[in-house]
PDB file of C-alpha atoms in Angstrom:
ATOM      1  CA  MET A   1      13.054  -4.262  -6.980  1.00 44.00           C
ATOM      2  CA  PRO A   2      11.609  -7.588  -8.171  1.00 45.00           C
ATOM      3  CA  VAL A   3       8.011  -7.530  -9.372  1.00 48.00           C
ATOM      4  CA  GLY A   4       5.757  -9.600  -7.103  1.00 52.00           C
ATOM      5  CA  PRO A   5       2.864 -11.904  -8.047  1.00 57.00           C
ATOM      6  CA  THR A   6       0.009  -9.489  -7.423  1.00 64.00           C
ATOM      7  CA  THR A   7       1.718  -6.755  -9.396  1.00 67.00           C
ATOM      8  CA  ARG A   8       2.287  -9.238 -12.223  1.00 72.00           C
ATOM      9  CA  ARG A   9      -1.410 -10.160 -12.159  1.00 77.00           C
ATOM     10  CA  ARG A  10      -2.486  -6.539 -12.240  1.00 77.00           C
ATOM     11  CA  GLN A  11      -0.038  -5.724 -15.028  1.00 75.00           C
ATOM     12  CA  LEU A  12      -1.347  -8.680 -17.026  1.00 83.00           C
ATOM     13  CA  GLY A  13      -4.940  -7.497 -16.741  1.00 84.00           C
ATOM     14  CA  ALA A  14      -4.062  -3.961 -17.778  1.00 83.00           C
ATOM     15  CA  ASP A  15      -2.025  -5.162 -20.781  1.00 85.00           C
ATOM     16  CA  LEU A  16      -4.708  -7.580 -21.983  1.00 90.00           C
ATOM     17  CA  ARG A  17      -7.261  -4.793 -21.933  1.00 89.00           C
ATOM     18  CA  ARG A  18      -4.885  -2.431 -23.732  1.00 88.00           C
ATOM     19  CA  LEU A  19      -4.219  -4.949 -26.509  1.00 92.00           C
ATOM     20  CA  ARG A  20      -7.910  -5.755 -26.950  1.00 93.00           C
ATOM     21  CA  GLU A  21      -8.915  -2.111 -27.142  1.00 92.00           C
ATOM     22  CA  ARG A  22      -6.123  -1.526 -29.662  1.00 91.00           C
ATOM     23  CA  THR A  23      -7.806  -4.021 -31.978  1.00 92.00           C
ATOM     24  CA  GLY A  24     -11.284  -2.566 -31.443  1.00 93.00           C
ATOM     25  CA  LEU A  25     -12.747  -5.884 -30.274  1.00 93.00           C
ATOM     26  CA  THR A  26     -15.441  -6.151 -27.615  1.00 92.00           C
ATOM     27  CA  LEU A  27     -15.074  -8.547 -24.696  1.00 92.00           C
ATOM     28  CA  GLU A  28     -17.601 -10.897 -26.288  1.00 92.00           C
ATOM     29  CA  GLU A  29     -15.900 -10.832 -29.696  1.00 93.00           C
ATOM     30  CA  ALA A  30     -12.435 -11.400 -28.285  1.00 93.00           C
ATOM     31  CA  GLY A  31     -13.593 -14.200 -26.006  1.00 91.00           C
ATOM     32  CA  ALA A  32     -15.343 -15.982 -28.860  1.00 93.00           C
ATOM     33  CA  LEU A  33     -12.120 -15.993 -30.910  1.00 92.00           C
ATOM     34  CA  VAL A  34     -10.294 -18.089 -28.296  1.00 91.00           C
ATOM     35  CA  GLY A  35     -13.192 -20.052 -26.820  1.00 91.00           C
ATOM     36  CA  ILE A  36     -13.663 -18.304 -23.479  1.00 91.00           C
ATOM     37  CA  SER A  37     -16.718 -16.460 -22.207  1.00 91.00           C
ATOM     38  CA  LYS A  38     -17.147 -12.714 -22.014  1.00 91.00           C
ATOM     39  CA  ALA A  39     -17.332 -13.038 -18.209  1.00 90.00           C
ATOM     40  CA  THR A  40     -14.029 -14.923 -18.049  1.00 90.00           C
ATOM     41  CA  LEU A  41     -12.207 -12.415 -20.212  1.00 91.00           C
ATOM     42  CA  SER A  42     -13.691  -9.565 -18.199  1.00 90.00           C
ATOM     43  CA  ARG A  43     -12.334 -11.218 -15.045  1.00 87.00           C
ATOM     44  CA  TYR A  44      -8.897 -11.515 -16.658  1.00 87.00           C
ATOM     45  CA  GLU A  45      -8.900  -7.808 -17.464  1.00 86.00           C
ATOM     46  CA  ARG A  46     -10.248  -6.820 -14.045  1.00 83.00           C
ATOM     47  CA  LYS A  47      -7.210  -8.562 -12.508  1.00 72.00           C
ATOM     48  CA  GLU A  48      -9.390 -10.951 -10.528  1.00 71.00           C
ATOM     49  CA  GLY A  49      -8.480 -14.562  -9.807  1.00 72.00           C
ATOM     50  CA  GLY A  50      -6.227 -16.887 -11.728  1.00 76.00           C
ATOM     51  CA  VAL A  51      -5.545 -17.001 -15.453  1.00 82.00           C
ATOM     52  CA  LYS A  52      -4.671 -19.806 -17.865  1.00 84.00           C
ATOM     53  CA  TRP A  53      -1.547 -18.984 -19.785  1.00 82.00           C
ATOM     54  CA  PRO A  54      -2.651 -20.839 -23.004  1.00 85.00           C
ATOM     55  CA  ALA A  55      -5.677 -18.517 -23.150  1.00 89.00           C
ATOM     56  CA  VAL A  56      -3.385 -15.508 -22.727  1.00 88.00           C
ATOM     57  CA  ASP A  57      -1.158 -16.833 -25.510  1.00 90.00           C
ATOM     58  CA  ALA A  58      -4.161 -17.283 -27.807  1.00 92.00           C
ATOM     59  CA  LEU A  59      -5.524 -13.836 -27.019  1.00 93.00           C
ATOM     60  CA  CYS A  60      -2.182 -12.226 -27.791  1.00 93.00           C
ATOM     61  CA  ARG A  61      -2.113 -13.943 -31.200  1.00 93.00           C
ATOM     62  CA  GLU A  62      -5.646 -12.771 -31.997  1.00 93.00           C
ATOM     63  CA  TYR A  63      -4.768  -9.249 -30.895  1.00 94.00           C
ATOM     64  CA  GLY A  64      -1.790  -9.137 -33.233  1.00 93.00           C
ATOM     65  CA  ALA A  65       0.680  -8.723 -30.391  1.00 91.00           C
ATOM     66  CA  THR A  66       4.370  -8.858 -31.200  1.00 90.00           C
ATOM     67  CA  ASP A  67       6.353 -11.927 -30.170  1.00 89.00           C
ATOM     68  CA  ALA A  68       7.967  -9.887 -27.420  1.00 85.00           C
ATOM     69  CA  GLU A  69       4.594  -8.713 -26.092  1.00 86.00           C
ATOM     70  CA  ARG A  70       3.153 -12.226 -26.204  1.00 88.00           C
ATOM     71  CA  THR A  71       6.159 -13.743 -24.428  1.00 86.00           C
ATOM     72  CA  ALA A  72       6.031 -11.085 -21.736  1.00 80.00           C
ATOM     73  CA  LEU A  73       2.314 -11.595 -21.058  1.00 84.00           C
ATOM     74  CA  VAL A  74       2.561 -15.378 -20.988  1.00 83.00           C
ATOM     75  CA  THR A  75       5.413 -15.045 -18.494  1.00 78.00           C
ATOM     76  CA  LEU A  76       3.223 -12.764 -16.369  1.00 76.00           C
ATOM     77  CA  ALA A  77       0.378 -15.299 -16.530  1.00 80.00           C
ATOM     78  CA  LYS A  78       2.630 -18.135 -15.414  1.00 76.00           C
ATOM     79  CA  GLY A  79       4.007 -16.115 -12.510  1.00 67.00           C
ATOM     80  CA  ALA A  80       0.759 -14.601 -11.226  1.00 61.00           C
ATOM     81  CA  ARG A  81       0.421 -16.728  -8.097  1.00 56.00           C
ATOM     82  CA  ILE A  82       0.368 -15.115  -4.664  1.00 48.00           C
ATOM     83  CA  GLN A  83       2.966 -16.498  -2.270  1.00 52.00           C
ATOM     84  CA  GLY A  84       3.811 -13.829   0.303  1.00 55.00           C
ATOM     85  CA  TRP A  85       5.801 -14.174   3.532  1.00 54.00           C
ATOM     86  CA  TRP A  86       2.580 -13.987   5.564  1.00 51.00           C
ATOM     87  CA  ARG A  87       1.360 -17.282   4.046  1.00 51.00           C
ATOM     88  CA  SER A  88       3.841 -19.182   6.206  1.00 48.00           C
ATOM     89  CA  LEU A  89       2.720 -17.710   9.548  1.00 52.00           C
ATOM     90  CA  ALA A  90       1.533 -20.210  12.126  1.00 45.00           C
ATOM     91  CA  ASP A  91      -1.678 -18.241  12.652  1.00 54.00           C
ATOM     92  CA  SER A  92      -3.658 -17.097   9.681  1.00 59.00           C
ATOM     93  CA  VAL A  93      -3.659 -13.463   8.557  1.00 62.00           C
ATOM     94  CA  PRO A  94      -7.084 -11.791   8.634  1.00 59.00           C
ATOM     95  CA  GLU A  95      -8.529 -11.794   5.133  1.00 54.00           C
ATOM     96  CA  SER A  96      -8.925  -8.007   5.154  1.00 55.00           C
ATOM     97  CA  MET A  97      -5.127  -7.675   5.453  1.00 68.00           C
ATOM     98  CA  ASN A  98      -4.115 -10.057   2.651  1.00 66.00           C
ATOM     99  CA  LEU A  99      -4.335  -7.612  -0.233  1.00 68.00           C
ATOM    100  CA  MET A 100      -2.705  -4.792   1.712  1.00 78.00           C
ATOM    101  CA  LEU A 101       0.236  -7.004   2.679  1.00 78.00           C
ATOM    102  CA  THR A 102       0.612  -8.240  -0.883  1.00 73.00           C
ATOM    103  CA  LEU A 103       0.552  -4.796  -2.469  1.00 78.00           C
ATOM    104  CA  GLU A 104       2.850  -3.333   0.165  1.00 84.00           C
ATOM    105  CA  ASP A 105       5.325  -6.182  -0.307  1.00 80.00           C
ATOM    106  CA  GLU A 106       5.594  -5.205  -3.980  1.00 76.00           C
ATOM    107  CA  ALA A 107       5.405  -1.405  -3.730  1.00 87.00           C
ATOM    108  CA  VAL A 108       8.257   0.836  -4.852  1.00 91.00           C
ATOM    109  CA  SER A 109       6.935   3.787  -2.837  1.00 96.00           C
ATOM    110  CA  GLU A 110       4.418   4.542  -0.117  1.00 97.00           C
ATOM    111  CA  ASP A 111       2.903   7.969   0.494  1.00 97.00           C
ATOM    112  CA  HIS A 112       1.127   8.150   3.857  1.00 97.00           C
ATOM    113  CA  TYR A 113      -1.120  10.813   5.267  1.00 97.00           C
ATOM    114  CA  ALA A 114      -1.733  10.006   8.932  1.00 96.00           C
ATOM    115  CA  CYS A 115      -4.219  11.951  11.020  1.00 94.00           C
ATOM    116  CA  MET A 116      -4.731   9.468  13.870  1.00 94.00           C
ATOM    117  CA  TYR A 117      -1.679   7.258  14.439  1.00 96.00           C
ATOM    118  CA  VAL A 118       1.939   6.991  13.317  1.00 98.00           C
ATOM    119  CA  PRO A 119       2.061   4.881  10.113  1.00 97.00           C
ATOM    120  CA  GLY A 120       2.459   1.189  10.897  1.00 95.00           C
ATOM    121  CA  LEU A 121       5.833   0.891   9.183  1.00 97.00           C
ATOM    122  CA  LEU A 122       7.236   3.498  11.581  1.00 98.00           C
ATOM    123  CA  GLN A 123       5.690   2.264  14.841  1.00 98.00           C
ATOM    124  CA  THR A 124       7.506   0.810  17.837  1.00 98.00           C
ATOM    125  CA  ARG A 125       6.201  -2.475  19.237  1.00 97.00           C
ATOM    126  CA  ALA A 126       4.860  -0.837  22.409  1.00 97.00           C
ATOM    127  CA  TYR A 127       3.056   1.855  20.400  1.00 98.00           C
ATOM    128  CA  ALA A 128       1.593  -0.768  18.031  1.00 96.00           C
ATOM    129  CA  GLU A 129       0.352  -2.819  20.990  1.00 95.00           C
ATOM    130  CA  ALA A 130      -1.393   0.228  22.440  1.00 95.00           C
ATOM    131  CA  VAL A 131      -3.018   1.018  19.089  1.00 94.00           C
ATOM    132  CA  HIS A 132      -4.325  -2.537  18.670  1.00 91.00           C
ATOM    133  CA  ARG A 133      -5.628  -2.717  22.238  1.00 91.00           C
ATOM    134  CA  ALA A 134      -7.593   0.475  21.665  1.00 90.00           C
ATOM    135  CA  SER A 135      -9.007  -0.471  18.263  1.00 83.00           C
ATOM    136  CA  GLU A 136      -9.549  -4.229  18.751  1.00 80.00           C
ATOM    137  CA  MET A 137     -11.485  -4.174  22.003  1.00 77.00           C
ATOM    138  CA  ARG A 138     -12.702  -7.779  21.829  1.00 81.00           C
ATOM    139  CA  CYS A 139      -9.399  -9.385  20.861  1.00 84.00           C
ATOM    140  CA  SER A 140      -7.405 -11.512  23.270  1.00 87.00           C
ATOM    141  CA  GLU A 141      -3.828 -10.710  24.203  1.00 88.00           C
ATOM    142  CA  GLN A 142      -2.725 -13.584  21.968  1.00 88.00           C
ATOM    143  CA  GLU A 143      -4.611 -12.145  18.998  1.00 86.00           C
ATOM    144  CA  ILE A 144      -3.219  -8.679  19.650  1.00 90.00           C
ATOM    145  CA  GLY A 145       0.281 -10.136  19.885  1.00 91.00           C
ATOM    146  CA  HIS A 146      -0.209 -11.879  16.538  1.00 87.00           C
ATOM    147  CA  MET A 147      -1.317  -8.672  14.821  1.00 87.00           C
ATOM    148  CA  VAL A 148       1.597  -6.747  16.305  1.00 93.00           C
ATOM    149  CA  ASP A 149       4.004  -9.475  15.135  1.00 91.00           C
ATOM    150  CA  ILE A 150       2.661  -9.010  11.602  1.00 89.00           C
ATOM    151  CA  ARG A 151       3.167  -5.257  11.839  1.00 92.00           C
ATOM    152  CA  MET A 152       6.744  -5.694  13.017  1.00 94.00           C
ATOM    153  CA  LYS A 153       7.404  -8.198  10.213  1.00 90.00           C
ATOM    154  CA  ARG A 154       6.042  -5.704   7.676  1.00 91.00           C
ATOM    155  CA  GLN A 155       8.708  -3.228   8.731  1.00 95.00           C
ATOM    156  CA  GLU A 156      11.430  -5.507   7.354  1.00 92.00           C
ATOM    157  CA  LEU A 157      10.703  -4.189   3.868  1.00 92.00           C
ATOM    158  CA  LEU A 158      12.441  -0.959   4.944  1.00 95.00           C
ATOM    159  CA  GLU A 159      15.599  -3.029   5.534  1.00 94.00           C
ATOM    160  CA  ARG A 160      15.794  -4.373   1.991  1.00 92.00           C
ATOM    161  CA  ALA A 161      18.705  -3.608  -0.284  1.00 92.00           C
ATOM    162  CA  GLN A 162      16.224  -1.680  -2.450  1.00 91.00           C
ATOM    163  CA  PRO A 163      13.518  -0.527  -0.039  1.00 93.00           C
ATOM    164  CA  PRO A 164      10.468   1.445  -1.118  1.00 94.00           C
ATOM    165  CA  HIS A 165      10.590   5.159  -0.443  1.00 97.00           C
ATOM    166  CA  LEU A 166       8.279   5.982   2.429  1.00 98.00           C
ATOM    167  CA  TRP A 167       6.978   9.552   2.579  1.00 98.00           C
ATOM    168  CA  ALA A 168       4.845  10.266   5.629  1.00 98.00           C
ATOM    169  CA  VAL A 169       2.895  13.442   6.286  1.00 98.00           C
ATOM    170  CA  ILE A 170       1.579  13.204   9.826  1.00 97.00           C
ATOM    171  CA  ASP A 171      -0.853  15.565  11.464  1.00 97.00           C
ATOM    172  CA  GLU A 172       0.420  17.350  14.560  1.00 97.00           C
ATOM    173  CA  ALA A 173      -2.367  15.580  16.463  1.00 96.00           C
ATOM    174  CA  VAL A 174      -0.587  12.273  15.810  1.00 97.00           C
ATOM    175  CA  ALA A 175       2.532  13.541  17.555  1.00 97.00           C
ATOM    176  CA  ARG A 176       0.599  14.953  20.509  1.00 97.00           C
ATOM    177  CA  ARG A 177      -1.752  11.989  21.088  1.00 96.00           C
ATOM    178  CA  ALA A 178      -0.070  10.115  23.973  1.00 94.00           C
ATOM    179  CA  VAL A 179      -0.752   6.578  22.776  1.00 96.00           C
ATOM    180  CA  GLY A 180       0.237   4.052  25.435  1.00 95.00           C
ATOM    181  CA  GLY A 181       1.297   6.699  27.919  1.00 95.00           C
ATOM    182  CA  ARG A 182       4.065   9.277  28.047  1.00 95.00           C
ATOM    183  CA  GLN A 183       7.073   6.946  27.973  1.00 96.00           C
ATOM    184  CA  VAL A 184       5.715   4.886  25.103  1.00 97.00           C
ATOM    185  CA  MET A 185       5.067   8.090  23.208  1.00 97.00           C
ATOM    186  CA  ARG A 186       8.524   9.497  23.930  1.00 97.00           C
ATOM    187  CA  ASP A 187      10.079   6.299  22.614  1.00 98.00           C
ATOM    188  CA  GLN A 188       7.827   6.441  19.559  1.00 98.00           C
ATOM    189  CA  LEU A 189       8.787  10.010  18.733  1.00 98.00           C
ATOM    190  CA  SER A 190      12.466   9.144  19.174  1.00 98.00           C
ATOM    191  CA  HIS A 191      12.038   6.177  16.827  1.00 98.00           C
ATOM    192  CA  LEU A 192      10.223   8.347  14.305  1.00 98.00           C
ATOM    193  CA  LEU A 193      13.107  10.830  14.299  1.00 97.00           C
ATOM    194  CA  GLU A 194      15.628   8.008  13.822  1.00 97.00           C
ATOM    195  CA  GLN A 195      13.671   6.607  10.893  1.00 97.00           C
ATOM    196  CA  ALA A 196      13.384  10.071   9.335  1.00 97.00           C
ATOM    197  CA  ASP A 197      17.189  10.218   9.123  1.00 97.00           C
ATOM    198  CA  ARG A 198      17.225   7.302   6.694  1.00 97.00           C
ATOM    199  CA  PRO A 199      17.589   8.200   2.996  1.00 96.00           C
ATOM    200  CA  HIS A 200      14.451   6.303   1.966  1.00 97.00           C
ATOM    201  CA  VAL A 201      12.198   7.731   4.691  1.00 98.00           C
ATOM    202  CA  THR A 202      10.781  11.260   4.658  1.00 98.00           C
ATOM    203  CA  VAL A 203       8.694  12.608   7.534  1.00 98.00           C
ATOM    204  CA  GLN A 204       6.805  15.895   7.533  1.00 98.00           C
ATOM    205  CA  VAL A 205       4.436  17.260  10.144  1.00 98.00           C
ATOM    206  CA  LEU A 206       1.261  19.085   9.193  1.00 97.00           C
ATOM    207  CA  PRO A 207       0.942  21.653  12.001  1.00 96.00           C
ATOM    208  CA  PHE A 208      -2.286  22.820  13.582  1.00 95.00           C
ATOM    209  CA  ALA A 209      -1.358  26.279  12.315  1.00 93.00           C
ATOM    210  CA  ALA A 210      -1.893  25.080   8.728  1.00 90.00           C
ATOM    211  CA  GLY A 211      -5.632  25.181   9.380  1.00 89.00           C
ATOM    212  CA  ALA A 212      -7.987  23.490   6.918  1.00 88.00           C
ATOM    213  CA  HIS A 213      -6.236  21.166   4.510  1.00 83.00           C
ATOM    214  CA  ALA A 214      -6.693  18.849   1.535  1.00 76.00           C
ATOM    215  CA  ALA A 215      -7.368  15.593   3.411  1.00 72.00           C
ATOM    216  CA  ALA A 216      -9.921  16.425   6.062  1.00 69.00           C
ATOM    217  CA  VAL A 217     -11.663  13.111   5.301  1.00 70.00           C
ATOM    218  CA  GLY A 218      -8.979  11.019   7.024  1.00 87.00           C
ATOM    219  CA  SER A 219      -5.814   8.961   6.664  1.00 92.00           C
ATOM    220  CA  PHE A 220      -4.802   7.231   3.435  1.00 94.00           C
ATOM    221  CA  VAL A 221      -1.861   5.507   1.747  1.00 95.00           C
ATOM    222  CA  ILE A 222      -0.819   5.675  -1.905  1.00 95.00           C
ATOM    223  CA  LEU A 223       1.005   2.455  -2.786  1.00 93.00           C
ATOM    224  CA  GLY A 224       3.222   3.139  -5.773  1.00 92.00           C
ATOM    225  CA  GLY A 225       3.709   0.295  -8.242  1.00 84.00           C
ATOM    226  CA  PRO A 226       6.502  -0.207 -10.788  1.00 77.00           C
ATOM    227  CA  ALA A 227       4.335   1.721 -13.286  1.00 76.00           C
ATOM    228  CA  PRO A 228       1.808   4.532 -12.604  1.00 81.00           C
ATOM    229  CA  GLU A 229      -1.121   2.415 -13.783  1.00 75.00           C
ATOM    230  CA  LEU A 230      -0.354  -0.041 -10.969  1.00 77.00           C
ATOM    231  CA  ASP A 231      -0.691   2.534  -8.169  1.00 88.00           C
ATOM    232  CA  VAL A 232      -3.369   1.903  -5.537  1.00 87.00           C
ATOM    233  CA  VAL A 233      -4.905   4.055  -2.805  1.00 91.00           C
ATOM    234  CA  TYR A 234      -5.700   2.364   0.501  1.00 89.00           C
ATOM    235  CA  VAL A 235      -8.090   3.918   3.014  1.00 89.00           C
ATOM    236  CA  ASP A 236      -8.376   2.254   6.409  1.00 81.00           C
ATOM    237  CA  ILE A 237     -11.904   1.846   7.773  1.00 76.00           C
ATOM    238  CA  ILE A 238     -13.416   0.030  10.740  1.00 69.00           C
ATOM    239  CA  GLY A 239     -13.501  -3.665   9.936  1.00 63.00           C
ATOM    240  CA  GLY A 240     -11.209  -3.548   6.922  1.00 66.00           C
ATOM    241  CA  GLY A 241     -10.053  -1.176   4.214  1.00 73.00           C
ATOM    242  CA  LEU A 242     -10.926   0.272   0.827  1.00 81.00           C
ATOM    243  CA  PHE A 243      -8.684  -0.059  -2.227  1.00 81.00           C
ATOM    244  CA  MET A 244      -9.083   2.385  -5.105  1.00 85.00           C
ATOM    245  CA  GLU A 245      -7.305   2.236  -8.451  1.00 80.00           C
ATOM    246  CA  LYS A 246      -9.548   4.087 -10.906  1.00 83.00           C
ATOM    247  CA  PRO A 247      -7.636   6.929 -12.616  1.00 86.00           C
ATOM    248  CA  ALA A 248      -9.948   9.617 -11.244  1.00 91.00           C
ATOM    249  CA  GLU A 249      -9.601   8.270  -7.692  1.00 90.00           C
ATOM    250  CA  LEU A 250      -5.830   8.017  -7.934  1.00 91.00           C
ATOM    251  CA  ALA A 251      -5.566  11.524  -9.355  1.00 93.00           C
ATOM    252  CA  ARG A 252      -7.659  12.968  -6.547  1.00 93.00           C
ATOM    253  CA  TYR A 253      -5.600  11.386  -3.766  1.00 94.00           C
ATOM    254  CA  LYS A 254      -2.281  12.138  -5.439  1.00 95.00           C
ATOM    255  CA  LEU A 255      -3.254  15.787  -5.777  1.00 94.00           C
ATOM    256  CA  ALA A 256      -4.345  15.850  -2.140  1.00 94.00           C
ATOM    257  CA  PHE A 257      -0.991  14.428  -1.074  1.00 96.00           C
ATOM    258  CA  GLU A 258       0.875  17.049  -3.075  1.00 95.00           C
ATOM    259  CA  TYR A 259      -1.105  19.767  -1.322  1.00 95.00           C
ATOM    260  CA  LEU A 260      -0.452  18.148   2.060  1.00 95.00           C
ATOM    261  CA  ARG A 261       3.304  18.047   1.427  1.00 96.00           C
ATOM    262  CA  ALA A 262       3.201  21.705   0.461  1.00 95.00           C
ATOM    263  CA  GLN A 263       1.205  22.689   3.566  1.00 95.00           C
ATOM    264  CA  ALA A 264       3.335  20.630   5.963  1.00 97.00           C
ATOM    265  CA  LEU A 265       6.511  21.842   7.646  1.00 97.00           C
ATOM    266  CA  ASP A 266       9.739  21.068   5.818  1.00 97.00           C
ATOM    267  CA  ILE A 267      11.911  18.177   7.006  1.00 97.00           C
ATOM    268  CA  GLU A 268      14.056  20.202   9.421  1.00 97.00           C
ATOM    269  CA  ARG A 269      11.167  22.082  11.031  1.00 98.00           C
ATOM    270  CA  SER A 270       9.160  18.856  11.246  1.00 98.00           C
ATOM    271  CA  ALA A 271      11.980  17.205  13.190  1.00 97.00           C
ATOM    272  CA  ALA A 272      12.216  20.242  15.453  1.00 98.00           C
ATOM    273  CA  LEU A 273       8.501  20.062  16.235  1.00 97.00           C
ATOM    274  CA  LEU A 274       8.716  16.341  17.027  1.00 98.00           C
ATOM    275  CA  ARG A 275      11.604  16.999  19.423  1.00 97.00           C
ATOM    276  CA  GLN A 276       9.649  19.821  21.056  1.00 97.00           C
ATOM    277  CA  VAL A 277       6.592  17.625  21.573  1.00 97.00           C
ATOM    278  CA  SER A 278       8.775  14.892  23.066  1.00 96.00           C
ATOM    279  CA  ARG A 279      10.239  17.354  25.591  1.00 95.00           C
ATOM    280  CA  GLU A 280       6.760  18.475  26.564  1.00 95.00           C
ATOM    281  CA  LEU A 281       5.555  14.951  27.384  1.00 90.00           C
TER     282      LEU A 281
END
């Protein structure tokens, strides 16, 4: 899978920090060597905003980087410009969604724990419309339609020649919550079962019988990057979302997801439960 612009920017920041720390230089000392401020270098390493490739080249030379390392980082700096498919939409994408769309477009895996709704990448249009109508009470039908169009467009990443692997652990409550009415929910469960048959999609159900579990705080997504240090956790909240990438945060959510997979029904029994719920609707 090709590495996208945001992943390149994040990789660049991580590598610049690694090289600086290898030399033992502080931010202020390193910045002074190449004529940039401590604040600017800190921003480079925090993966925020644009970078100037000549400064990256100069930093690499001061850090004693090999020619191969320097060439790789300069290439990253030159390519770190965000140009996603959503930039060409007639209507603008809400700012809170930009980073999520960018990271998802470049992910090699997605681990979802869903306790409220079916993950967006696995939703039918009718189900997605019902979800947006319930959660965006003040939006017009046109605005809801636009958001649903974005969600449907997102799903195209599962059709790529090299799609990310999507692993979804959904709470039994998700399957039993009749979003949009019985027929919409039957169609959604049927679609979920069809998607689960694909080699790059895994669906497990966490049954009520499992009792207390490792993610009682709510739904989350672990977006897997090309390298572990590029992984990000996304937690959806009212009015936006939280992104976490500190090692301790990542470790906590990854451990929680491992426990959830272990507590959930296996693939075959999960499918059987989904079929049973559909018959009961």
